[in-house]
mmCIF file of N, CA and C in Angstrom:
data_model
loop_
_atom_site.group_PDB
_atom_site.id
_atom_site.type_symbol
_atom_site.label_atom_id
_atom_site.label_comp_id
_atom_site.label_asym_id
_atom_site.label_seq_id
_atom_site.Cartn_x
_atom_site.Cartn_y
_atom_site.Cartn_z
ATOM 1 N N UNK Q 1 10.054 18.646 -11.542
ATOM 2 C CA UNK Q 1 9.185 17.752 -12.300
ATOM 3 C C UNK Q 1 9.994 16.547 -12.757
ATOM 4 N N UNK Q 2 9.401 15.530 -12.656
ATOM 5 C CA UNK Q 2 9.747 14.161 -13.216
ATOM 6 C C UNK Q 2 9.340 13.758 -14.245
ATOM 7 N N UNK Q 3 9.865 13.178 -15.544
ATOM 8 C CA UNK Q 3 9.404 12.188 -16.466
ATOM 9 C C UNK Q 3 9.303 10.792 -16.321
ATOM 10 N N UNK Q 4 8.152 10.178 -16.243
ATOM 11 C CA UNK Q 4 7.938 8.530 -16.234
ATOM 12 C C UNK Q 4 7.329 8.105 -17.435
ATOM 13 N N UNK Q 5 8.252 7.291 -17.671
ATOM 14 C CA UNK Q 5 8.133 5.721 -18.637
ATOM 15 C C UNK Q 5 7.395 4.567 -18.190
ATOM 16 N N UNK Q 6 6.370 4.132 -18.360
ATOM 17 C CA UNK Q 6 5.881 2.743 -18.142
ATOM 18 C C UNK Q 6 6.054 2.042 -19.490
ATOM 19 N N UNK Q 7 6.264 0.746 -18.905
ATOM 20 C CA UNK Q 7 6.409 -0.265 -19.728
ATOM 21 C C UNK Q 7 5.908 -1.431 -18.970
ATOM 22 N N UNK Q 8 5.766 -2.623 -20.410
ATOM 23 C CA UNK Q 8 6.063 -4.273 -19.617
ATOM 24 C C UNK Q 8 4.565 -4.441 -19.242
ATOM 25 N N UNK Q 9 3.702 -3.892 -20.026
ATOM 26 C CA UNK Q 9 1.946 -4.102 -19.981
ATOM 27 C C UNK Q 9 1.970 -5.240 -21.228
ATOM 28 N N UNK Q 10 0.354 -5.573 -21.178
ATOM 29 C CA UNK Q 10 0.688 -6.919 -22.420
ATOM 30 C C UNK Q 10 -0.958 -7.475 -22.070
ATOM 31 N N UNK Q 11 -0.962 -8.835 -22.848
ATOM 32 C CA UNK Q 11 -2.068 -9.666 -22.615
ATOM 33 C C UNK Q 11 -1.384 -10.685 -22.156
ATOM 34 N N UNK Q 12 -2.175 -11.399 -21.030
ATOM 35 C CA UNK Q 12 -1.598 -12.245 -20.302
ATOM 36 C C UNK Q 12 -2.910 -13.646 -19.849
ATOM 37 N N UNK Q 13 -2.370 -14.742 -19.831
ATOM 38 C CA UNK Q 13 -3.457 -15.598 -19.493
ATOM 39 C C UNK Q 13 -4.166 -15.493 -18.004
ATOM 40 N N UNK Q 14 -5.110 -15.667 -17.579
ATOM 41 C CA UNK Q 14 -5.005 -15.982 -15.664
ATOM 42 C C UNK Q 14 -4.337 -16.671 -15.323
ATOM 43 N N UNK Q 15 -4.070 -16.374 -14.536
ATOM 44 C CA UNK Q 15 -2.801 -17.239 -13.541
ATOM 45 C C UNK Q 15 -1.669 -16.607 -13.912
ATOM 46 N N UNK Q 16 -1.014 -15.816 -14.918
ATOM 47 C CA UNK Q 16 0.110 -15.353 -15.568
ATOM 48 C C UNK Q 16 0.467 -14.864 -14.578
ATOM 49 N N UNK Q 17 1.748 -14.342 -15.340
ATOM 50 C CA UNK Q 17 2.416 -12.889 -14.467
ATOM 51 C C UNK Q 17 3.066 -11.888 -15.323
ATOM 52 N N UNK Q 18 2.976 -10.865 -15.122
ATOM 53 C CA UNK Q 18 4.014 -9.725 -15.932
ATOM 54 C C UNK Q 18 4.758 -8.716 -14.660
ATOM 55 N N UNK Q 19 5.551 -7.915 -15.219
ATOM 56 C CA UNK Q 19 6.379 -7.185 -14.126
ATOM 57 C C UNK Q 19 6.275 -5.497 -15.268
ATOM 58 N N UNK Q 20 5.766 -4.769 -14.506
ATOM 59 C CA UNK Q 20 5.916 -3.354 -15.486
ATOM 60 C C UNK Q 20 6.963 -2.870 -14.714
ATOM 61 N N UNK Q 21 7.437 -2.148 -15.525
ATOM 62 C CA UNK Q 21 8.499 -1.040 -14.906
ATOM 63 C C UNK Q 21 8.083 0.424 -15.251
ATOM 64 N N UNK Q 22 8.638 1.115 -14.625
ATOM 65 C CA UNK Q 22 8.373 2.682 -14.153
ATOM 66 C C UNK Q 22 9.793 3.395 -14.441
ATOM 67 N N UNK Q 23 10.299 3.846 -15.425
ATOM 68 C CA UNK Q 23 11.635 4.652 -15.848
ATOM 69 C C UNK Q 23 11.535 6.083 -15.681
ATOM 70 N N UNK Q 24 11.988 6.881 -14.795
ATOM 71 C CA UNK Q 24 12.224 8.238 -14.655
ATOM 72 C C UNK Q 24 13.188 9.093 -14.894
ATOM 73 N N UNK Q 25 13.013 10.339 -14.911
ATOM 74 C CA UNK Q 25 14.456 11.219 -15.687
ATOM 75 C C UNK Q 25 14.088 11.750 -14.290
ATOM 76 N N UNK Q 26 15.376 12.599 -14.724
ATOM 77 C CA UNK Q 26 15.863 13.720 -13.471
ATOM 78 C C UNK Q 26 17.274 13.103 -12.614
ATOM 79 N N UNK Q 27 17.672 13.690 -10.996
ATOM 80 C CA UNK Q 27 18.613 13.552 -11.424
ATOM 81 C C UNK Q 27 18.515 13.038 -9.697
ATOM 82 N N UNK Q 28 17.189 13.268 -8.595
ATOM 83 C CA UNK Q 28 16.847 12.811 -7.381
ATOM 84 C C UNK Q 28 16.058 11.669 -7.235
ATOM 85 N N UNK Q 29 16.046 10.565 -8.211
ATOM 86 C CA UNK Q 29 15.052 9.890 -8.015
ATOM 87 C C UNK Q 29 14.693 9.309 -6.666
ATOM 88 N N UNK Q 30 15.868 9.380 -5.669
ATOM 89 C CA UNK Q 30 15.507 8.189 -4.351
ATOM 90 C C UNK Q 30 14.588 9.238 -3.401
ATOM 91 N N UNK Q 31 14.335 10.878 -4.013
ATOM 92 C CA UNK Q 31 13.604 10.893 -2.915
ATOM 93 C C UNK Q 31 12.068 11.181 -2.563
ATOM 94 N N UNK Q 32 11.641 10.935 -4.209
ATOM 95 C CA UNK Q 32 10.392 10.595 -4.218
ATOM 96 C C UNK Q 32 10.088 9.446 -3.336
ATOM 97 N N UNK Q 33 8.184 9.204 -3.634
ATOM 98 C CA UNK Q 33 7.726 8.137 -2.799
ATOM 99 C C UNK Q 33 7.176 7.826 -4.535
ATOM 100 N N UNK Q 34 6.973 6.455 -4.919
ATOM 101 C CA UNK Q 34 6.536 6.246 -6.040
ATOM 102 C C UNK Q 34 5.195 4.927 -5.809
ATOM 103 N N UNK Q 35 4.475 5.035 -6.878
ATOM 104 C CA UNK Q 35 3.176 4.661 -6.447
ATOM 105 C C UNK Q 35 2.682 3.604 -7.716
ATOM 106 N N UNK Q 36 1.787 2.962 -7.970
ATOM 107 C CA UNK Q 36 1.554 1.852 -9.246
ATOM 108 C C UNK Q 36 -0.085 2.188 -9.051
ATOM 109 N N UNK Q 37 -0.987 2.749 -9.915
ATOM 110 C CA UNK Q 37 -2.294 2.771 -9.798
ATOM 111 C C UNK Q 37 -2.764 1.984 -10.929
ATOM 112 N N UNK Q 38 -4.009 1.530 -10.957
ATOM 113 C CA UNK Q 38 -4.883 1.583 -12.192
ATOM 114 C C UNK Q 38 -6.225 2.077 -12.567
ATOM 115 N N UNK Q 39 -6.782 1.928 -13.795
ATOM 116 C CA UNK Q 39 -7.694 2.404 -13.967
ATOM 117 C C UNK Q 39 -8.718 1.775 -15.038
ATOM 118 N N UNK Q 40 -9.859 1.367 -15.278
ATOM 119 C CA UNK Q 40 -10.622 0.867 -16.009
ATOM 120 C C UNK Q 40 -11.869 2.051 -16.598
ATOM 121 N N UNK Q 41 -12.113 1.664 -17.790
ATOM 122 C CA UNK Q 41 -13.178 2.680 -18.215
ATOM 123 C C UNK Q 41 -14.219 3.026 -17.145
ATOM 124 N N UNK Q 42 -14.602 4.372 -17.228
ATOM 125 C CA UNK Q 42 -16.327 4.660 -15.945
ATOM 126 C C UNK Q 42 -15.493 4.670 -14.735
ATOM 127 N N UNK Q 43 -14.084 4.228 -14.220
ATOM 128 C CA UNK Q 43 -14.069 4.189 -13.011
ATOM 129 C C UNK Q 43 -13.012 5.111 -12.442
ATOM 130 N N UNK Q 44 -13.042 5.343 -11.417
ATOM 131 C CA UNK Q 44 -11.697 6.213 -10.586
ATOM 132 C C UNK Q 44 -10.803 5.456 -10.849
ATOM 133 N N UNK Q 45 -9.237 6.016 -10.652
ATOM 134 C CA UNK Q 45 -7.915 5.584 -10.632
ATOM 135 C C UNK Q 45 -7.974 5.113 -9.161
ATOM 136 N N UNK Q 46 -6.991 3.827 -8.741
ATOM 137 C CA UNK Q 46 -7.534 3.317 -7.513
ATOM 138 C C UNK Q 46 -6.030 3.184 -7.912
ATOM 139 N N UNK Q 47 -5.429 3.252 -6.334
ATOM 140 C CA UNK Q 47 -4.548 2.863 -5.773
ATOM 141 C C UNK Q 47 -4.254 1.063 -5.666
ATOM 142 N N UNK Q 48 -2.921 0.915 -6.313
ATOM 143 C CA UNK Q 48 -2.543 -0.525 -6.061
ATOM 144 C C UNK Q 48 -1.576 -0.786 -5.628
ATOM 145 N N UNK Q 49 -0.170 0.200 -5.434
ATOM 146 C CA UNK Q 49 0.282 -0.390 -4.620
ATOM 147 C C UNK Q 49 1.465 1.015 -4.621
ATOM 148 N N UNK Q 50 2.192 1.390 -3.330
ATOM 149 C CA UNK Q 50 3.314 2.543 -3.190
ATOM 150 C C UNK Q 50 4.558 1.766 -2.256
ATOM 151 N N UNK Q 51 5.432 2.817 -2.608
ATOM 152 C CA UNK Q 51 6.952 2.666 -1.937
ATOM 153 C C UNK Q 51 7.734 3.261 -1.551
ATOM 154 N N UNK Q 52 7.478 3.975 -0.548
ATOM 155 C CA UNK Q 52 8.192 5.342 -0.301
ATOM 156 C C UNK Q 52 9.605 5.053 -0.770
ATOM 157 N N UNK Q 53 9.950 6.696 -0.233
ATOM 158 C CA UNK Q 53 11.795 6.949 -0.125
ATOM 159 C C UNK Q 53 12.471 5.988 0.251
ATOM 160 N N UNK Q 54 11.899 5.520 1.850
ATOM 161 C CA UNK Q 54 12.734 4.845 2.411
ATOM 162 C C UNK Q 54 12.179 2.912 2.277
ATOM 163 N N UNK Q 55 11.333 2.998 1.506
ATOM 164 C CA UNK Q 55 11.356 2.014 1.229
ATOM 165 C C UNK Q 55 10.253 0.850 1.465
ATOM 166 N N UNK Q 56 9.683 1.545 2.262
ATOM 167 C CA UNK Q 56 8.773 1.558 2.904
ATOM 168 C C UNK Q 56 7.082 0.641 1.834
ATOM 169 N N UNK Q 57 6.589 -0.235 1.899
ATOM 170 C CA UNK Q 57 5.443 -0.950 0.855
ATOM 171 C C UNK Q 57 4.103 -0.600 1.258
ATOM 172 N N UNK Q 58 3.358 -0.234 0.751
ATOM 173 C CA UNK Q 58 1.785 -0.680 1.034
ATOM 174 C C UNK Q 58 1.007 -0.983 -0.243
ATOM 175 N N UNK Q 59 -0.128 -2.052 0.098
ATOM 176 C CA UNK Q 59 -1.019 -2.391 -1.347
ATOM 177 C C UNK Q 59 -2.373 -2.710 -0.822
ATOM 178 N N UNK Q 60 -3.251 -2.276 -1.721
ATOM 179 C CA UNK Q 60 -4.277 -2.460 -2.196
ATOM 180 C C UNK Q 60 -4.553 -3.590 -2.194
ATOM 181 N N UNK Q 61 -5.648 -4.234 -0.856
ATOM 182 C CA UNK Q 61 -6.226 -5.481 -0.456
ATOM 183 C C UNK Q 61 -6.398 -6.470 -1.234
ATOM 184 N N UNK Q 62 -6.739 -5.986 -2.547
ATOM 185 C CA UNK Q 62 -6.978 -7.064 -3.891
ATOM 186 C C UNK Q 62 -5.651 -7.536 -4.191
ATOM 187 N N UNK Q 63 -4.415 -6.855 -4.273
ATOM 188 C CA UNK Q 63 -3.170 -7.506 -4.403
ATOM 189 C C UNK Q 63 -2.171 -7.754 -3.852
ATOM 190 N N UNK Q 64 -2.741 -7.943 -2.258
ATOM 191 C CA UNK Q 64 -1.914 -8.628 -1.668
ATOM 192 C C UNK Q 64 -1.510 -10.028 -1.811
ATOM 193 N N UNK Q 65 -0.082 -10.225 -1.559
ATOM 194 C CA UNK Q 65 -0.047 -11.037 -1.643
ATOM 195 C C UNK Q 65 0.067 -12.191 -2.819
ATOM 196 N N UNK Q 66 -0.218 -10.984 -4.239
ATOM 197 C CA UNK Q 66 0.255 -11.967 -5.722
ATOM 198 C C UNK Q 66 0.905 -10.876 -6.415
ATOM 199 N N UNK Q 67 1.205 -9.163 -6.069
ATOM 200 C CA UNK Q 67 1.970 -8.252 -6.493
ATOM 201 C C UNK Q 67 2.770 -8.334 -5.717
ATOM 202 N N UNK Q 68 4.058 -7.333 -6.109
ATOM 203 C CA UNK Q 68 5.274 -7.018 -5.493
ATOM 204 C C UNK Q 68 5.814 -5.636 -5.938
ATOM 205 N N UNK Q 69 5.676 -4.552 -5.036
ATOM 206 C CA UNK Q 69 6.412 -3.414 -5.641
ATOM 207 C C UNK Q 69 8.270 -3.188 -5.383
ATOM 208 N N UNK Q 70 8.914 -2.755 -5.986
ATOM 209 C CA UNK Q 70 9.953 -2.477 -5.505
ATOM 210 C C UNK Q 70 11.077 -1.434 -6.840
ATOM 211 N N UNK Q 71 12.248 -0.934 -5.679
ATOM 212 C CA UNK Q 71 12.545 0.172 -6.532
ATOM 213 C C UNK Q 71 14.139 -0.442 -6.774
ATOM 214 N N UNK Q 72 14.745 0.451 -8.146
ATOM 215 C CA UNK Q 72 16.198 0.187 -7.916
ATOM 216 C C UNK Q 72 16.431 2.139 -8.102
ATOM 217 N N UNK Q 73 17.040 2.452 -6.979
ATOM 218 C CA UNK Q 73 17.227 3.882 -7.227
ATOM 219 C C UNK Q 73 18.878 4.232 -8.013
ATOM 220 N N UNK Q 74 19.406 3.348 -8.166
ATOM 221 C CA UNK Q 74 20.303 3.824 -9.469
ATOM 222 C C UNK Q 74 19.957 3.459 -10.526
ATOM 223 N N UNK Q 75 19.007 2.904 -11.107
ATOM 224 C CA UNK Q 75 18.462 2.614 -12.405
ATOM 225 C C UNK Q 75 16.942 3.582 -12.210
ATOM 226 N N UNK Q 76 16.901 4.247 -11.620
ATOM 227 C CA UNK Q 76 15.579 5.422 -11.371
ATOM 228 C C UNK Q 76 14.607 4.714 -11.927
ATOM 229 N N UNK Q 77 13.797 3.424 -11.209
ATOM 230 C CA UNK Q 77 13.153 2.945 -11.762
ATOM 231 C C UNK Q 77 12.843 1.996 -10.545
ATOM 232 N N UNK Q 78 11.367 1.985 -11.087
ATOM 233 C CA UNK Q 78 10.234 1.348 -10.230
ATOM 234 C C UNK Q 78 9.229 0.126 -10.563
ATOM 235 N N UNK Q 79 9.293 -1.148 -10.499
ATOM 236 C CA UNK Q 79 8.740 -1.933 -10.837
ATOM 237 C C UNK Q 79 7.588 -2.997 -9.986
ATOM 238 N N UNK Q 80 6.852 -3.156 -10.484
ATOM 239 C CA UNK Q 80 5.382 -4.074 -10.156
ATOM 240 C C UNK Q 80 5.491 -5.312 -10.569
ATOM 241 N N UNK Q 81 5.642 -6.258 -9.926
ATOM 242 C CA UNK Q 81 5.986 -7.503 -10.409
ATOM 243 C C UNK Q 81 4.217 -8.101 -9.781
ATOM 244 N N UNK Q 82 3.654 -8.506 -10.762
ATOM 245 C CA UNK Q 82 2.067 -9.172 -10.618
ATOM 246 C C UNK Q 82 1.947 -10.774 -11.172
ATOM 247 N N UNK Q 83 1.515 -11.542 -9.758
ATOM 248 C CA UNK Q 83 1.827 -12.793 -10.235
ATOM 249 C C UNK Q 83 0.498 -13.345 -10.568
ATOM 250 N N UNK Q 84 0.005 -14.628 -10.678
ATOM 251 C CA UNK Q 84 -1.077 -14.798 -10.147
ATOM 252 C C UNK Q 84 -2.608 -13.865 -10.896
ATOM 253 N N UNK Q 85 -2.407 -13.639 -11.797
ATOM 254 C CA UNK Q 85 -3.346 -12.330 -12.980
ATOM 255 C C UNK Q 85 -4.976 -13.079 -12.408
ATOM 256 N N UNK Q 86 -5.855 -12.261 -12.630
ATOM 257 C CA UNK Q 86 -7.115 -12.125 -12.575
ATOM 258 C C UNK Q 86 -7.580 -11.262 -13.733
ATOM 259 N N UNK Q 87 -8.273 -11.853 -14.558
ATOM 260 C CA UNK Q 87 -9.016 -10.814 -15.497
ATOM 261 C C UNK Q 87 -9.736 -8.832 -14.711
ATOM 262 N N UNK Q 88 -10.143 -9.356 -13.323
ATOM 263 C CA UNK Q 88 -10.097 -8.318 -12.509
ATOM 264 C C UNK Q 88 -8.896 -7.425 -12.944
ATOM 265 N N UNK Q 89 -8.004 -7.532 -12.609
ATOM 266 C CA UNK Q 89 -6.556 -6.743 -12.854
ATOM 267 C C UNK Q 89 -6.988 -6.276 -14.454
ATOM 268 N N UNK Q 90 -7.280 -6.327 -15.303
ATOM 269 C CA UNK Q 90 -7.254 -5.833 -16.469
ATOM 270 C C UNK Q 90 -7.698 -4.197 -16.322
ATOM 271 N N UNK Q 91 -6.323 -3.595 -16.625
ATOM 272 C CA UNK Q 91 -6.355 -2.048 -16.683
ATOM 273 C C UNK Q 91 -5.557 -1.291 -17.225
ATOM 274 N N UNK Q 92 -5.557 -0.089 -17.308
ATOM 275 C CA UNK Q 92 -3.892 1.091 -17.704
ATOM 276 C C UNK Q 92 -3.693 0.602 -16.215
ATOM 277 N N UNK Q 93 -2.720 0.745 -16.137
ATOM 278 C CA UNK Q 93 -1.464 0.724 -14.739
ATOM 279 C C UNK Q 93 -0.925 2.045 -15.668
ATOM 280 N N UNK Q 94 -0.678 3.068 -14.095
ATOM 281 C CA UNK Q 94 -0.269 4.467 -13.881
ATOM 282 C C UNK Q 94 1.242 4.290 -13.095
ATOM 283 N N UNK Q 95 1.708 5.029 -13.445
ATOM 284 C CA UNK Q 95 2.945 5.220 -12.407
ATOM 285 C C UNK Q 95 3.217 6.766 -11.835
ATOM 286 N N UNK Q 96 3.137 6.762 -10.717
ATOM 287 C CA UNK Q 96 3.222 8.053 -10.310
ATOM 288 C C UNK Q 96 4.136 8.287 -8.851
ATOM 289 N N UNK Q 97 5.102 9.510 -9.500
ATOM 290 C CA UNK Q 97 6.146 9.819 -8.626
ATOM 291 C C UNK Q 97 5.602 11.080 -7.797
ATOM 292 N N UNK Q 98 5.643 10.899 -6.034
ATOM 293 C CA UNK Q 98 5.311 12.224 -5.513
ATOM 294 C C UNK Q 98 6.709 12.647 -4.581
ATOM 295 N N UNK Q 99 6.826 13.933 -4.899
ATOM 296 C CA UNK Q 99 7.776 14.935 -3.979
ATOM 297 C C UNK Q 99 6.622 16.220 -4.582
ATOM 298 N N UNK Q 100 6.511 17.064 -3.378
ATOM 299 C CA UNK Q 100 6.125 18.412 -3.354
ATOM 300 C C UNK Q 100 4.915 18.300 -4.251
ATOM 301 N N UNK Q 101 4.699 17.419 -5.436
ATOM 302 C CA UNK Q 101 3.614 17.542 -6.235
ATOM 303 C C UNK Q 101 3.915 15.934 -6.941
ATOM 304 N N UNK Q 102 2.955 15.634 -7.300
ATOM 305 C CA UNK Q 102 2.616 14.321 -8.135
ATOM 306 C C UNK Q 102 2.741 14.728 -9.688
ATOM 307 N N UNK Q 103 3.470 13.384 -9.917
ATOM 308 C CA UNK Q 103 3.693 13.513 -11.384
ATOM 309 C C UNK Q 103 3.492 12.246 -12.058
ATOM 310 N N UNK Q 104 3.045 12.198 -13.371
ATOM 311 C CA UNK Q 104 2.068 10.892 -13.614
ATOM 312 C C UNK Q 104 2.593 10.522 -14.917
ATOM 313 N N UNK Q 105 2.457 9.047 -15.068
ATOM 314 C CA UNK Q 105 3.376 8.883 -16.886
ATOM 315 C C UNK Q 105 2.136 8.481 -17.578
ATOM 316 N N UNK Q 106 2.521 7.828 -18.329
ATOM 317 C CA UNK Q 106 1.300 7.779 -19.577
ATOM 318 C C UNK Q 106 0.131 6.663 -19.642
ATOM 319 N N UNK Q 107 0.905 5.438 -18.988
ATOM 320 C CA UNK Q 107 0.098 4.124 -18.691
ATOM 321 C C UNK Q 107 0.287 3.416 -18.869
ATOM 322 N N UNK Q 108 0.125 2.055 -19.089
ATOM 323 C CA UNK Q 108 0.427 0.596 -19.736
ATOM 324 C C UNK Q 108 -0.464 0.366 -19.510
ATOM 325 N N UNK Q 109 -1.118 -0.840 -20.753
ATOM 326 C CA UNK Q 109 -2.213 -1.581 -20.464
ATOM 327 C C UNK Q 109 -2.479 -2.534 -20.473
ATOM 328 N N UNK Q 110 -2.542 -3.415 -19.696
ATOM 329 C CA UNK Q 110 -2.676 -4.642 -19.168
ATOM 330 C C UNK Q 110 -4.244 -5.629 -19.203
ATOM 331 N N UNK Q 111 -3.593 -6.448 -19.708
ATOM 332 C CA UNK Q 111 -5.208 -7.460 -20.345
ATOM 333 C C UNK Q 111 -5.136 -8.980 -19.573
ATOM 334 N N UNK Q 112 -5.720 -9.493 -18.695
ATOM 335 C CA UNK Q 112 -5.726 -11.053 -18.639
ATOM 336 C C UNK Q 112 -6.885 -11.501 -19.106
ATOM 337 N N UNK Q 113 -6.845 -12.345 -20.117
ATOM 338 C CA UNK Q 113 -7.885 -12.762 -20.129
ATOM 339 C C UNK Q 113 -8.473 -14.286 -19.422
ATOM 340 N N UNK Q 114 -9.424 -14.326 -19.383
ATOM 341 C CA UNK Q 114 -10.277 -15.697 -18.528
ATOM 342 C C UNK Q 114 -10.088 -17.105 -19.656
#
């Protein structure tokens, strides 16, 4: 099992940018695949953007192209750099580490307003 930290959520204008980070304990972090979701009231947790082991990116059509995921595996930590804000984007952002089972931190919550 993993512990995750999110941070680096906030209110932000449109057009802004913020960068959350994702802090984990333990002692394997590089060989998870780690993942950035969000979620808004009434709705499913939707996928926004992952990074495997090896390094590997994929995102969620809405943020291509103004997010950026990426990892530093000696600082066990995973960050979302979001440029370019849309009041759309207003959500908890999830961070979630998978090996053998998924493990999920607490949230950040993120506001742009219009």
């Amino acid at each position: 099992q993993v512990q995750l930290v999110e941070s680096g959520g906030g209110l932000v204008q449109s057009g802004g940018s913020l960068r959350l980070s994702c802090a984990a304990s333990g002692s394997i972090f590089s060989i998870y695949d780690m993942g950035w979701y969000r979620q808004t009231p009434g709705k499913q947790r939707e996928l926004v953007a992952t990074i495997t082991s090896g390094g590997r990116t994929n995102y969620a059509d809405s943020v291509k192209g103004r997010f950026a995921i990426s990892r530093d595996n000696a600082k066990k930590t995973v960050y979302l750099q979001m440029n370019s804000l849309k009041p759309e984007d207003t959500a908890v952002y999830y961070c979630k580490a998978s090996w053998r089972r998924d493990d999920w931190g607490q949230g950040t919550q993120v506001t742009v307003s219009s």
